[in-house]
């Protein structure tokens, strides 16, 4: 037990005298300051990376709220018509179908907008926004054509 205690105390004393910072450890070896310069560059890179991640998170949150706002436009329009014309009294089945279609349209519009916004945030200039908008318009025109064909 005495040996264990003596070893423990010796290790504690060594740890107290050991240098703790890299500057203290490499001070005599790093006479021209190359280590300190590299460490500063690494710190700057880490800081820039953290700032970029924060900016990206803020942009994603803005994209989420904008996509939600755009997505709720059809549902709000249908809700306005339902309340202004009081269609739930005259045609409750049709009102339920209209609200279901409006909710589906809201979900679809939100998903498309949010996906486009996220692609634009992720890829920036490499993402062709005009092509994505044209694709969404073609999908919308196709859905209207199929709905009117019946």
mmCIF file of N, CA and C in Angstrom:
data_model
loop_
_atom_site.group_PDB
_atom_site.id
_atom_site.type_symbol
_atom_site.label_atom_id
_atom_site.label_comp_id
_atom_site.label_asym_id
_atom_site.label_seq_id
_atom_site.Cartn_x
_atom_site.Cartn_y
_atom_site.Cartn_z
ATOM 1 N N UNK A 1 0.823 -1.184 0.000
ATOM 2 C CA UNK A 1 0.000 0.000 0.000
ATOM 3 C C UNK A 1 0.881 1.267 0.000
ATOM 4 N N UNK A 2 1.988 1.205 0.748
ATOM 5 C CA UNK A 2 2.895 2.342 0.784
ATOM 6 C C UNK A 2 3.494 2.591 -0.601
ATOM 7 N N UNK A 3 3.808 1.512 -1.313
ATOM 8 C CA UNK A 3 4.376 1.644 -2.645
ATOM 9 C C UNK A 3 3.370 2.309 -3.585
ATOM 10 N N UNK A 4 2.133 1.884 -3.476
ATOM 11 C CA UNK A 4 1.070 2.463 -4.296
ATOM 12 C C UNK A 4 0.917 3.955 -3.996
ATOM 13 N N UNK A 5 0.905 4.304 -2.733
ATOM 14 C CA UNK A 5 0.744 5.700 -2.349
ATOM 15 C C UNK A 5 1.931 6.555 -2.827
ATOM 16 N N UNK A 6 3.125 6.008 -2.698
ATOM 17 C CA UNK A 6 4.307 6.740 -3.125
ATOM 18 C C UNK A 6 4.306 6.945 -4.644
ATOM 19 N N UNK A 7 3.910 5.899 -5.372
ATOM 20 C CA UNK A 7 3.822 6.002 -6.828
ATOM 21 C C UNK A 7 2.774 7.035 -7.224
ATOM 22 N N UNK A 8 1.640 7.012 -6.564
ATOM 23 C CA UNK A 8 0.556 7.948 -6.839
ATOM 24 C C UNK A 8 1.008 9.382 -6.575
ATOM 25 N N UNK A 9 1.654 9.624 -5.444
ATOM 26 C CA UNK A 9 2.131 10.967 -5.117
ATOM 27 C C UNK A 9 3.212 11.431 -6.099
ATOM 28 N N UNK A 10 4.086 10.519 -6.518
ATOM 29 C CA UNK A 10 5.126 10.871 -7.476
ATOM 30 C C UNK A 10 4.515 11.258 -8.821
ATOM 31 N N UNK A 11 3.504 10.497 -9.250
ATOM 32 C CA UNK A 11 2.835 10.832 -10.511
ATOM 33 C C UNK A 11 2.107 12.169 -10.418
ATOM 34 N N UNK A 12 1.491 12.430 -9.281
ATOM 35 C CA UNK A 12 0.803 13.712 -9.097
ATOM 36 C C UNK A 12 1.804 14.868 -9.146
ATOM 37 N N UNK A 13 2.965 14.682 -8.537
ATOM 38 C CA UNK A 13 3.990 15.724 -8.559
ATOM 39 C C UNK A 13 4.510 15.949 -9.975
ATOM 40 N N UNK A 14 4.681 14.877 -10.736
ATOM 41 C CA UNK A 14 5.120 15.012 -12.117
ATOM 42 C C UNK A 14 4.098 15.753 -12.964
ATOM 43 N N UNK A 15 2.837 15.461 -12.703
ATOM 44 C CA UNK A 15 1.787 16.115 -13.472
ATOM 45 C C UNK A 15 1.725 17.603 -13.145
ATOM 46 N N UNK A 16 1.969 17.963 -11.908
ATOM 47 C CA UNK A 16 1.952 19.372 -11.516
ATOM 48 C C UNK A 16 3.083 20.153 -12.190
ATOM 49 N N UNK A 17 4.216 19.501 -12.368
ATOM 50 C CA UNK A 17 5.354 20.195 -12.975
ATOM 51 C C UNK A 17 5.340 20.129 -14.495
ATOM 52 N N UNK A 18 4.536 19.253 -15.064
ATOM 53 C CA UNK A 18 4.492 19.119 -16.525
ATOM 54 C C UNK A 18 3.855 20.361 -17.131
ATOM 55 N N UNK A 19 4.314 20.721 -18.302
ATOM 56 C CA UNK A 19 3.747 21.876 -18.979
ATOM 57 C C UNK A 19 2.413 21.479 -19.592
ATOM 58 N N UNK A 20 1.463 22.417 -19.563
ATOM 59 C CA UNK A 20 0.118 22.078 -19.992
ATOM 60 C C UNK A 20 -0.249 22.648 -21.357
ATOM 61 N N UNK A 21 0.326 23.746 -21.739
ATOM 62 C CA UNK A 21 -0.043 24.339 -23.020
ATOM 63 C C UNK A 21 0.951 23.933 -24.101
ATOM 64 N N UNK A 22 0.501 23.905 -25.348
ATOM 65 C CA UNK A 22 1.416 23.554 -26.443
ATOM 66 C C UNK A 22 2.586 24.530 -26.570
ATOM 67 N N UNK A 23 2.337 25.812 -26.258
ATOM 68 C CA UNK A 23 3.425 26.776 -26.343
ATOM 69 C C UNK A 23 4.533 26.431 -25.348
ATOM 70 N N UNK A 24 4.127 25.988 -24.150
ATOM 71 C CA UNK A 24 5.122 25.608 -23.159
ATOM 72 C C UNK A 24 5.837 24.323 -23.578
ATOM 73 N N UNK A 25 5.075 23.390 -24.165
ATOM 74 C CA UNK A 25 5.674 22.118 -24.563
ATOM 75 C C UNK A 25 6.652 22.287 -25.727
ATOM 76 N N UNK A 26 6.266 23.083 -26.717
ATOM 77 C CA UNK A 26 7.086 23.209 -27.923
ATOM 78 C C UNK A 26 7.881 24.503 -27.950
ATOM 79 N N UNK A 27 7.874 25.233 -26.864
ATOM 80 C CA UNK A 27 8.540 26.528 -26.824
ATOM 81 C C UNK A 27 9.995 26.474 -27.228
ATOM 82 N N UNK A 28 10.730 25.534 -26.698
ATOM 83 C CA UNK A 28 12.153 25.467 -27.028
ATOM 84 C C UNK A 28 12.385 24.880 -28.419
ATOM 85 N N UNK A 29 11.447 24.072 -28.908
ATOM 86 C CA UNK A 29 11.608 23.461 -30.223
ATOM 87 C C UNK A 29 11.099 24.357 -31.349
ATOM 88 N N UNK A 30 10.150 25.213 -31.030
ATOM 89 C CA UNK A 30 9.516 26.068 -32.034
ATOM 90 C C UNK A 30 10.100 27.477 -31.953
ATOM 91 N N UNK A 31 11.335 27.609 -32.361
ATOM 92 C CA UNK A 31 12.020 28.896 -32.239
ATOM 93 C C UNK A 31 11.562 29.902 -33.293
ATOM 94 N N UNK A 32 11.198 29.437 -34.488
ATOM 95 C CA UNK A 32 10.792 30.368 -35.532
ATOM 96 C C UNK A 32 9.277 30.593 -35.584
ATOM 97 N N UNK A 33 8.499 29.954 -34.721
ATOM 98 C CA UNK A 33 7.062 30.209 -34.605
ATOM 99 C C UNK A 33 6.195 29.489 -35.619
ATOM 100 N N UNK A 34 6.707 28.472 -36.273
ATOM 101 C CA UNK A 34 5.910 27.759 -37.273
ATOM 102 C C UNK A 34 4.737 27.022 -36.628
ATOM 103 N N UNK A 35 4.971 26.438 -35.462
ATOM 104 C CA UNK A 35 3.881 25.704 -34.800
ATOM 105 C C UNK A 35 2.760 26.662 -34.427
ATOM 106 N N UNK A 36 3.107 27.778 -33.850
ATOM 107 C CA UNK A 36 2.097 28.753 -33.432
ATOM 108 C C UNK A 36 1.324 29.266 -34.648
ATOM 109 N N UNK A 37 2.017 29.489 -35.742
ATOM 110 C CA UNK A 37 1.374 29.965 -36.967
ATOM 111 C C UNK A 37 0.401 28.918 -37.509
ATOM 112 N N UNK A 38 0.808 27.655 -37.511
ATOM 113 C CA UNK A 38 -0.088 26.589 -37.988
ATOM 114 C C UNK A 38 -1.289 26.449 -37.063
ATOM 115 N N UNK A 39 -1.065 26.576 -35.763
ATOM 116 C CA UNK A 39 -2.160 26.458 -34.813
ATOM 117 C C UNK A 39 -3.174 27.586 -35.009
ATOM 118 N N UNK A 40 -2.700 28.789 -35.287
ATOM 119 C CA UNK A 40 -3.598 29.912 -35.550
ATOM 120 C C UNK A 40 -4.405 29.686 -36.823
ATOM 121 N N UNK A 41 -3.759 29.127 -37.852
ATOM 122 C CA UNK A 41 -4.480 28.827 -39.096
ATOM 123 C C UNK A 41 -5.565 27.790 -38.859
ATOM 124 N N UNK A 42 -5.265 26.763 -38.083
ATOM 125 C CA UNK A 42 -6.260 25.728 -37.774
ATOM 126 C C UNK A 42 -7.417 26.336 -36.984
ATOM 127 N N UNK A 43 -7.106 27.190 -36.019
ATOM 128 C CA UNK A 43 -8.158 27.843 -35.238
ATOM 129 C C UNK A 43 -9.057 28.702 -36.120
ATOM 130 N N UNK A 44 -8.454 29.428 -37.087
ATOM 131 C CA UNK A 44 -9.240 30.247 -38.002
ATOM 132 C C UNK A 44 -10.135 29.382 -38.887
ATOM 133 N N UNK A 45 -9.598 28.253 -39.355
ATOM 134 C CA UNK A 45 -10.403 27.346 -40.188
ATOM 135 C C UNK A 45 -11.586 26.790 -39.397
ATOM 136 N N UNK A 46 -11.354 26.414 -38.166
ATOM 137 C CA UNK A 46 -12.434 25.885 -37.321
ATOM 138 C C UNK A 46 -13.492 26.959 -37.088
ATOM 139 N N UNK A 47 -13.062 28.185 -36.840
ATOM 140 C CA UNK A 47 -13.997 29.272 -36.618
ATOM 141 C C UNK A 47 -14.825 29.557 -37.877
ATOM 142 N N UNK A 48 -14.184 29.566 -39.051
ATOM 143 C CA UNK A 48 -14.915 29.787 -40.306
ATOM 144 C C UNK A 48 -15.915 28.664 -40.557
ATOM 145 N N UNK A 49 -15.522 27.447 -40.257
ATOM 146 C CA UNK A 49 -16.412 26.306 -40.445
ATOM 147 C C UNK A 49 -17.633 26.406 -39.544
ATOM 148 N N UNK A 50 -17.428 26.799 -38.298
ATOM 149 C CA UNK A 50 -18.552 26.954 -37.370
ATOM 150 C C UNK A 50 -19.481 28.072 -37.818
ATOM 151 N N UNK A 51 -18.917 29.187 -38.303
ATOM 152 C CA UNK A 51 -19.738 30.285 -38.801
ATOM 153 C C UNK A 51 -20.552 29.856 -40.017
ATOM 154 N N UNK A 52 -19.942 29.091 -40.910
ATOM 155 C CA UNK A 52 -20.647 28.620 -42.106
ATOM 156 C C UNK A 52 -21.795 27.687 -41.718
ATOM 157 N N UNK A 53 -21.572 26.829 -40.738
ATOM 158 C CA UNK A 53 -22.639 25.932 -40.284
ATOM 159 C C UNK A 53 -23.787 26.713 -39.659
ATOM 160 N N UNK A 54 -23.467 27.747 -38.879
ATOM 161 C CA UNK A 54 -24.516 28.575 -38.280
ATOM 162 C C UNK A 54 -25.317 29.301 -39.355
ATOM 163 N N UNK A 55 -24.629 29.861 -40.355
ATOM 164 C CA UNK A 55 -25.318 30.550 -41.447
ATOM 165 C C UNK A 55 -26.207 29.594 -42.223
ATOM 166 N N UNK A 56 -25.727 28.390 -42.447
ATOM 167 C CA UNK A 56 -26.506 27.391 -43.168
ATOM 168 C C UNK A 56 -27.754 27.008 -42.371
ATOM 169 N N UNK A 57 -27.614 26.869 -41.063
ATOM 170 C CA UNK A 57 -28.770 26.532 -40.222
ATOM 171 C C UNK A 57 -29.809 27.649 -40.252
ATOM 172 N N UNK A 58 -29.355 28.897 -40.233
ATOM 173 C CA UNK A 58 -30.283 30.030 -40.291
ATOM 174 C C UNK A 58 -31.001 30.048 -41.642
ATOM 175 N N UNK A 59 -30.253 29.814 -42.714
ATOM 176 C CA UNK A 59 -30.871 29.788 -44.047
ATOM 177 C C UNK A 59 -31.886 28.654 -44.156
ATOM 178 N N UNK A 60 -31.580 27.500 -43.582
ATOM 179 C CA UNK A 60 -32.524 26.381 -43.625
ATOM 180 C C UNK A 60 -33.789 26.704 -42.842
ATOM 181 N N UNK A 61 -33.638 27.387 -41.726
ATOM 182 C CA UNK A 61 -34.812 27.756 -40.944
ATOM 183 C C UNK A 61 -35.669 28.773 -41.701
ATOM 184 N N UNK A 62 -35.047 29.730 -42.348
ATOM 185 C CA UNK A 62 -35.795 30.703 -43.156
ATOM 186 C C UNK A 62 -36.501 29.988 -44.302
ATOM 187 N N UNK A 63 -35.806 29.046 -44.949
ATOM 188 C CA UNK A 63 -36.410 28.289 -46.045
ATOM 189 C C UNK A 63 -37.618 27.498 -45.557
ATOM 190 N N UNK A 64 -37.537 26.944 -44.360
ATOM 191 C CA UNK A 64 -38.656 26.193 -43.796
ATOM 192 C C UNK A 64 -39.870 27.084 -43.608
ATOM 193 N N UNK A 65 -39.669 28.256 -43.014
ATOM 194 C CA UNK A 65 -40.804 29.146 -42.756
ATOM 195 C C UNK A 65 -41.391 29.714 -44.043
ATOM 196 N N UNK A 66 -40.544 30.042 -45.006
ATOM 197 C CA UNK A 66 -41.055 30.563 -46.284
ATOM 198 C C UNK A 66 -41.831 29.475 -47.020
ATOM 199 N N UNK A 67 -41.306 28.248 -47.021
ATOM 200 C CA UNK A 67 -42.002 27.141 -47.689
ATOM 201 C C UNK A 67 -43.336 26.853 -47.004
ATOM 202 N N UNK A 68 -43.370 26.949 -45.681
ATOM 203 C CA UNK A 68 -44.643 26.761 -44.968
ATOM 204 C C UNK A 68 -45.646 27.847 -45.334
ATOM 205 N N UNK A 69 -45.175 29.083 -45.389
ATOM 206 C CA UNK A 69 -46.073 30.192 -45.734
ATOM 207 C C UNK A 69 -46.621 30.030 -47.146
ATOM 208 N N UNK A 70 -45.773 29.665 -48.085
ATOM 209 C CA UNK A 70 -46.236 29.459 -49.460
ATOM 210 C C UNK A 70 -47.150 28.245 -49.541
ATOM 211 N N UNK A 71 -46.810 27.213 -48.805
ATOM 212 C CA UNK A 71 -47.597 25.981 -48.840
ATOM 213 C C UNK A 71 -49.023 26.159 -48.326
ATOM 214 N N UNK A 72 -49.222 27.061 -47.375
ATOM 215 C CA UNK A 72 -50.558 27.233 -46.806
ATOM 216 C C UNK A 72 -51.462 28.136 -47.636
ATOM 217 N N UNK A 73 -50.967 28.686 -48.718
ATOM 218 C CA UNK A 73 -51.793 29.562 -49.561
ATOM 219 C C UNK A 73 -53.023 28.822 -50.111
ATOM 220 N N UNK A 74 -52.898 27.627 -50.704
ATOM 221 C CA UNK A 74 -54.107 26.962 -51.211
ATOM 222 C C UNK A 74 -55.113 26.624 -50.111
ATOM 223 N N UNK A 75 -54.630 26.167 -48.975
ATOM 224 C CA UNK A 75 -55.535 25.808 -47.889
ATOM 225 C C UNK A 75 -56.251 27.041 -47.348
ATOM 226 N N UNK A 76 -55.554 28.151 -47.274
ATOM 227 C CA UNK A 76 -56.190 29.390 -46.813
ATOM 228 C C UNK A 76 -57.240 29.876 -47.812
ATOM 229 N N UNK A 77 -56.948 29.747 -49.103
ATOM 230 C CA UNK A 77 -57.918 30.162 -50.127
ATOM 231 C C UNK A 77 -59.179 29.301 -50.048
ATOM 232 N N UNK A 78 -58.995 28.004 -49.878
ATOM 233 C CA UNK A 78 -60.155 27.114 -49.770
ATOM 234 C C UNK A 78 -60.920 27.407 -48.481
ATOM 235 N N UNK A 79 -60.197 27.613 -47.394
ATOM 236 C CA UNK A 79 -60.845 27.936 -46.121
ATOM 237 C C UNK A 79 -61.624 29.228 -46.190
ATOM 238 N N UNK A 80 -61.098 30.219 -46.907
ATOM 239 C CA UNK A 80 -61.805 31.491 -47.062
ATOM 240 C C UNK A 80 -63.117 31.293 -47.814
ATOM 241 N N UNK A 81 -63.068 30.485 -48.872
ATOM 242 C CA UNK A 81 -64.290 30.222 -49.631
ATOM 243 C C UNK A 81 -65.302 29.434 -48.798
ATOM 244 N N UNK A 82 -64.804 28.477 -48.014
ATOM 245 C CA UNK A 82 -65.702 27.671 -47.184
ATOM 246 C C UNK A 82 -66.422 28.555 -46.177
ATOM 247 N N UNK A 83 -65.696 29.462 -45.530
ATOM 248 C CA UNK A 83 -66.320 30.299 -44.511
ATOM 249 C C UNK A 83 -67.160 31.416 -45.096
ATOM 250 N N UNK A 84 -66.742 31.970 -46.230
ATOM 251 C CA UNK A 84 -67.524 33.070 -46.801
ATOM 252 C C UNK A 84 -68.823 32.575 -47.431
ATOM 253 N N UNK A 85 -68.799 31.403 -48.041
ATOM 254 C CA UNK A 85 -70.008 30.869 -48.698
ATOM 255 C C UNK A 85 -70.764 29.874 -47.828
ATOM 256 N N UNK A 86 -70.200 29.549 -46.659
ATOM 257 C CA UNK A 86 -70.815 28.596 -45.714
ATOM 258 C C UNK A 86 -71.202 27.290 -46.412
ATOM 259 N N UNK A 87 -70.242 26.714 -47.115
ATOM 260 C CA UNK A 87 -70.508 25.504 -47.889
ATOM 261 C C UNK A 87 -70.671 24.268 -47.021
ATOM 262 N N UNK A 88 -70.215 24.307 -45.774
ATOM 263 C CA UNK A 88 -70.352 23.130 -44.928
ATOM 264 C C UNK A 88 -71.812 22.835 -44.596
ATOM 265 N N UNK A 89 -72.695 23.834 -44.733
ATOM 266 C CA UNK A 89 -74.124 23.604 -44.488
ATOM 267 C C UNK A 89 -74.795 22.972 -45.720
ATOM 268 N N UNK A 90 -74.485 23.516 -46.895
ATOM 269 C CA UNK A 90 -75.134 23.048 -48.124
ATOM 270 C C UNK A 90 -74.515 21.758 -48.647
ATOM 271 N N UNK A 91 -73.196 21.655 -48.594
ATOM 272 C CA UNK A 91 -72.498 20.520 -49.203
ATOM 273 C C UNK A 91 -71.351 20.056 -48.292
ATOM 274 N N UNK A 92 -71.665 19.332 -47.213
ATOM 275 C CA UNK A 92 -70.597 18.939 -46.279
ATOM 276 C C UNK A 92 -69.602 17.955 -46.902
ATOM 277 N N UNK A 93 -70.060 17.063 -47.738
ATOM 278 C CA UNK A 93 -69.158 16.109 -48.387
ATOM 279 C C UNK A 93 -68.181 16.799 -49.314
ATOM 280 N N UNK A 94 -68.676 17.718 -50.106
ATOM 281 C CA UNK A 94 -67.819 18.474 -51.018
ATOM 282 C C UNK A 94 -66.830 19.349 -50.259
ATOM 283 N N UNK A 95 -67.285 19.890 -49.140
ATOM 284 C CA UNK A 95 -66.391 20.710 -48.321
ATOM 285 C C UNK A 95 -65.249 19.875 -47.766
ATOM 286 N N UNK A 96 -65.570 18.664 -47.300
ATOM 287 C CA UNK A 96 -64.519 17.773 -46.782
ATOM 288 C C UNK A 96 -63.533 17.401 -47.896
ATOM 289 N N UNK A 97 -64.067 17.094 -49.084
ATOM 290 C CA UNK A 97 -63.188 16.753 -50.200
ATOM 291 C C UNK A 97 -62.294 17.943 -50.583
ATOM 292 N N UNK A 98 -62.872 19.130 -50.607
ATOM 293 C CA UNK A 98 -62.098 20.322 -50.959
ATOM 294 C C UNK A 98 -60.998 20.574 -49.928
ATOM 295 N N UNK A 99 -61.315 20.412 -48.653
ATOM 296 C CA UNK A 99 -60.298 20.610 -47.618
ATOM 297 C C UNK A 99 -59.214 19.533 -47.691
ATOM 298 N N UNK A 100 -59.610 18.304 -48.019
ATOM 299 C CA UNK A 100 -58.618 17.230 -48.155
ATOM 300 C C UNK A 100 -57.692 17.506 -49.339
ATOM 301 N N UNK A 101 -58.263 17.951 -50.447
ATOM 302 C CA UNK A 101 -57.450 18.285 -51.616
ATOM 303 C C UNK A 101 -56.551 19.488 -51.307
ATOM 304 N N UNK A 102 -57.100 20.474 -50.596
ATOM 305 C CA UNK A 102 -56.298 21.640 -50.213
ATOM 306 C C UNK A 102 -55.157 21.266 -49.286
ATOM 307 N N UNK A 103 -55.411 20.353 -48.362
ATOM 308 C CA UNK A 103 -54.354 19.909 -47.456
ATOM 309 C C UNK A 103 -53.287 19.123 -48.210
ATOM 310 N N UNK A 104 -53.714 18.298 -49.150
ATOM 311 C CA UNK A 104 -52.752 17.557 -49.974
ATOM 312 C C UNK A 104 -51.924 18.518 -50.827
ATOM 313 N N UNK A 105 -52.590 19.509 -51.407
ATOM 314 C CA UNK A 105 -51.880 20.515 -52.195
ATOM 315 C C UNK A 105 -50.902 21.313 -51.342
ATOM 316 N N UNK A 106 -51.308 21.603 -50.117
ATOM 317 C CA UNK A 106 -50.424 22.312 -49.196
ATOM 318 C C UNK A 106 -49.171 21.496 -48.918
ATOM 319 N N UNK A 107 -49.361 20.214 -48.636
ATOM 320 C CA UNK A 107 -48.215 19.349 -48.344
ATOM 321 C C UNK A 107 -47.299 19.229 -49.567
ATOM 322 N N UNK A 108 -47.879 19.074 -50.737
ATOM 323 C CA UNK A 108 -47.098 18.950 -51.962
ATOM 324 C C UNK A 108 -46.338 20.240 -52.273
ATOM 325 N N UNK A 109 -47.024 21.357 -52.171
ATOM 326 C CA UNK A 109 -46.385 22.639 -52.449
ATOM 327 C C UNK A 109 -45.273 22.931 -51.444
ATOM 328 N N UNK A 110 -45.525 22.624 -50.173
ATOM 329 C CA UNK A 110 -44.489 22.802 -49.163
ATOM 330 C C UNK A 110 -43.276 21.933 -49.475
ATOM 331 N N UNK A 111 -43.512 20.674 -49.796
ATOM 332 C CA UNK A 111 -42.403 19.758 -50.073
ATOM 333 C C UNK A 111 -41.575 20.197 -51.261
ATOM 334 N N UNK A 112 -42.239 20.602 -52.332
ATOM 335 C CA UNK A 112 -41.504 21.059 -53.512
ATOM 336 C C UNK A 112 -40.706 22.327 -53.229
ATOM 337 N N UNK A 113 -41.338 23.296 -52.589
ATOM 338 C CA UNK A 113 -40.639 24.550 -52.298
ATOM 339 C C UNK A 113 -39.468 24.329 -51.340
ATOM 340 N N UNK A 114 -39.701 23.553 -50.306
ATOM 341 C CA UNK A 114 -38.645 23.318 -49.321
ATOM 342 C C UNK A 114 -37.481 22.559 -49.958
ATOM 343 N N UNK A 115 -37.808 21.599 -50.805
ATOM 344 C CA UNK A 115 -36.758 20.865 -51.505
ATOM 345 C C UNK A 115 -35.941 21.767 -52.413
ATOM 346 N N UNK A 116 -36.612 22.642 -53.142
ATOM 347 C CA UNK A 116 -35.906 23.572 -54.028
ATOM 348 C C UNK A 116 -35.039 24.524 -53.216
ATOM 349 N N UNK A 117 -35.590 25.039 -52.111
ATOM 350 C CA UNK A 117 -34.808 25.955 -51.272
ATOM 351 C C UNK A 117 -33.578 25.262 -50.694
ATOM 352 N N UNK A 118 -33.743 24.030 -50.228
ATOM 353 C CA UNK A 118 -32.608 23.316 -49.655
ATOM 354 C C UNK A 118 -31.548 23.004 -50.708
ATOM 355 N N UNK A 119 -31.986 22.641 -51.907
ATOM 356 C CA UNK A 119 -31.019 22.412 -52.982
ATOM 357 C C UNK A 119 -30.273 23.700 -53.330
ATOM 358 N N UNK A 120 -30.980 24.810 -53.337
ATOM 359 C CA UNK A 120 -30.351 26.097 -53.636
ATOM 360 C C UNK A 120 -29.349 26.462 -52.535
ATOM 361 N N UNK A 121 -29.698 26.189 -51.267
ATOM 362 C CA UNK A 121 -28.778 26.477 -50.168
ATOM 363 C C UNK A 121 -27.561 25.567 -50.247
ATOM 364 N N UNK A 122 -27.790 24.282 -50.517
ATOM 365 C CA UNK A 122 -26.701 23.304 -50.508
ATOM 366 C C UNK A 122 -25.743 23.484 -51.685
ATOM 367 N N UNK A 123 -26.297 23.686 -52.885
ATOM 368 C CA UNK A 123 -25.456 23.724 -54.077
ATOM 369 C C UNK A 123 -25.212 25.126 -54.624
ATOM 370 N N UNK A 124 -25.944 26.100 -54.145
ATOM 371 C CA UNK A 124 -25.709 27.489 -54.540
ATOM 372 C C UNK A 124 -25.848 27.705 -56.030
ATOM 373 N N UNK A 125 -24.810 28.224 -56.650
ATOM 374 C CA UNK A 125 -24.834 28.554 -58.064
ATOM 375 C C UNK A 125 -24.857 27.341 -58.973
ATOM 376 N N UNK A 126 -24.458 26.189 -58.461
ATOM 377 C CA UNK A 126 -24.443 24.983 -59.297
ATOM 378 C C UNK A 126 -25.845 24.428 -59.512
ATOM 379 N N UNK A 127 -26.817 24.856 -58.690
ATOM 380 C CA UNK A 127 -28.191 24.374 -58.831
ATOM 381 C C UNK A 127 -28.939 25.284 -59.789
ATOM 382 N N UNK A 128 -29.516 24.698 -60.816
ATOM 383 C CA UNK A 128 -30.215 25.467 -61.841
ATOM 384 C C UNK A 128 -31.654 25.715 -61.373
ATOM 385 N N UNK A 129 -31.907 26.893 -60.863
ATOM 386 C CA UNK A 129 -33.222 27.246 -60.331
ATOM 387 C C UNK A 129 -34.272 27.281 -61.432
ATOM 388 N N UNK A 130 -33.918 27.785 -62.585
ATOM 389 C CA UNK A 130 -34.885 27.882 -63.684
ATOM 390 C C UNK A 130 -35.392 26.495 -64.082
ATOM 391 N N UNK A 131 -34.503 25.528 -64.115
ATOM 392 C CA UNK A 131 -34.917 24.163 -64.452
ATOM 393 C C UNK A 131 -35.861 23.600 -63.393
ATOM 394 N N UNK A 132 -35.580 23.855 -62.138
ATOM 395 C CA UNK A 132 -36.440 23.352 -61.061
ATOM 396 C C UNK A 132 -37.815 24.012 -61.101
ATOM 397 N N UNK A 133 -37.863 25.316 -61.330
ATOM 398 C CA UNK A 133 -39.142 26.015 -61.422
ATOM 399 C C UNK A 133 -39.931 25.508 -62.632
ATOM 400 N N UNK A 134 -39.261 25.278 -63.758
ATOM 401 C CA UNK A 134 -39.930 24.741 -64.940
ATOM 402 C C UNK A 134 -40.499 23.346 -64.654
ATOM 403 N N UNK A 135 -39.755 22.533 -63.937
ATOM 404 C CA UNK A 135 -40.235 21.201 -63.568
ATOM 405 C C UNK A 135 -41.476 21.286 -62.688
ATOM 406 N N UNK A 136 -41.463 22.185 -61.716
ATOM 407 C CA UNK A 136 -42.625 22.360 -60.835
ATOM 408 C C UNK A 136 -43.828 22.853 -61.636
ATOM 409 N N UNK A 137 -43.600 23.789 -62.547
ATOM 410 C CA UNK A 137 -44.703 24.276 -63.389
ATOM 411 C C UNK A 137 -45.263 23.161 -64.268
ATOM 412 N N UNK A 138 -44.394 22.341 -64.852
ATOM 413 C CA UNK A 138 -44.868 21.222 -65.662
ATOM 414 C C UNK A 138 -45.676 20.233 -64.831
ATOM 415 N N UNK A 139 -45.218 19.950 -63.628
ATOM 416 C CA UNK A 139 -45.982 19.062 -62.742
ATOM 417 C C UNK A 139 -47.347 19.655 -62.401
ATOM 418 N N UNK A 140 -47.385 20.953 -62.137
ATOM 419 C CA UNK A 140 -48.649 21.615 -61.810
ATOM 420 C C UNK A 140 -49.593 21.599 -63.004
ATOM 421 N N UNK A 141 -49.087 21.921 -64.179
ATOM 422 C CA UNK A 141 -49.926 21.908 -65.387
ATOM 423 C C UNK A 141 -50.422 20.492 -65.669
ATOM 424 N N UNK A 142 -49.564 19.514 -65.491
ATOM 425 C CA UNK A 142 -49.980 18.122 -65.681
ATOM 426 C C UNK A 142 -51.069 17.714 -64.698
ATOM 427 N N UNK A 143 -50.945 18.143 -63.446
ATOM 428 C CA UNK A 143 -51.963 17.796 -62.451
ATOM 429 C C UNK A 143 -53.289 18.464 -62.779
ATOM 430 N N UNK A 144 -53.253 19.720 -63.232
ATOM 431 C CA UNK A 144 -54.503 20.402 -63.615
ATOM 432 C C UNK A 144 -55.120 19.724 -64.826
ATOM 433 N N UNK A 145 -54.311 19.329 -65.795
ATOM 434 C CA UNK A 145 -54.818 18.651 -66.987
ATOM 435 C C UNK A 145 -55.486 17.328 -66.611
ATOM 436 N N UNK A 146 -54.851 16.557 -65.751
ATOM 437 C CA UNK A 146 -55.426 15.273 -65.340
ATOM 438 C C UNK A 146 -56.705 15.475 -64.537
ATOM 439 N N UNK A 147 -56.735 16.520 -63.687
ATOM 440 C CA UNK A 147 -57.929 16.780 -62.887
ATOM 441 C C UNK A 147 -59.098 17.224 -63.756
ATOM 442 N N UNK A 148 -58.863 17.982 -64.805
ATOM 443 C CA UNK A 148 -59.944 18.476 -65.668
ATOM 444 C C UNK A 148 -60.371 17.446 -66.709
ATOM 445 N N UNK A 149 -59.507 16.486 -66.976
ATOM 446 C CA UNK A 149 -59.819 15.483 -67.978
ATOM 447 C C UNK A 149 -60.990 14.600 -67.537
ATOM 448 N N UNK A 150 -61.090 14.328 -66.253
ATOM 449 C CA UNK A 150 -62.195 13.514 -65.738
ATOM 450 C C UNK A 150 -63.447 14.313 -65.851
#
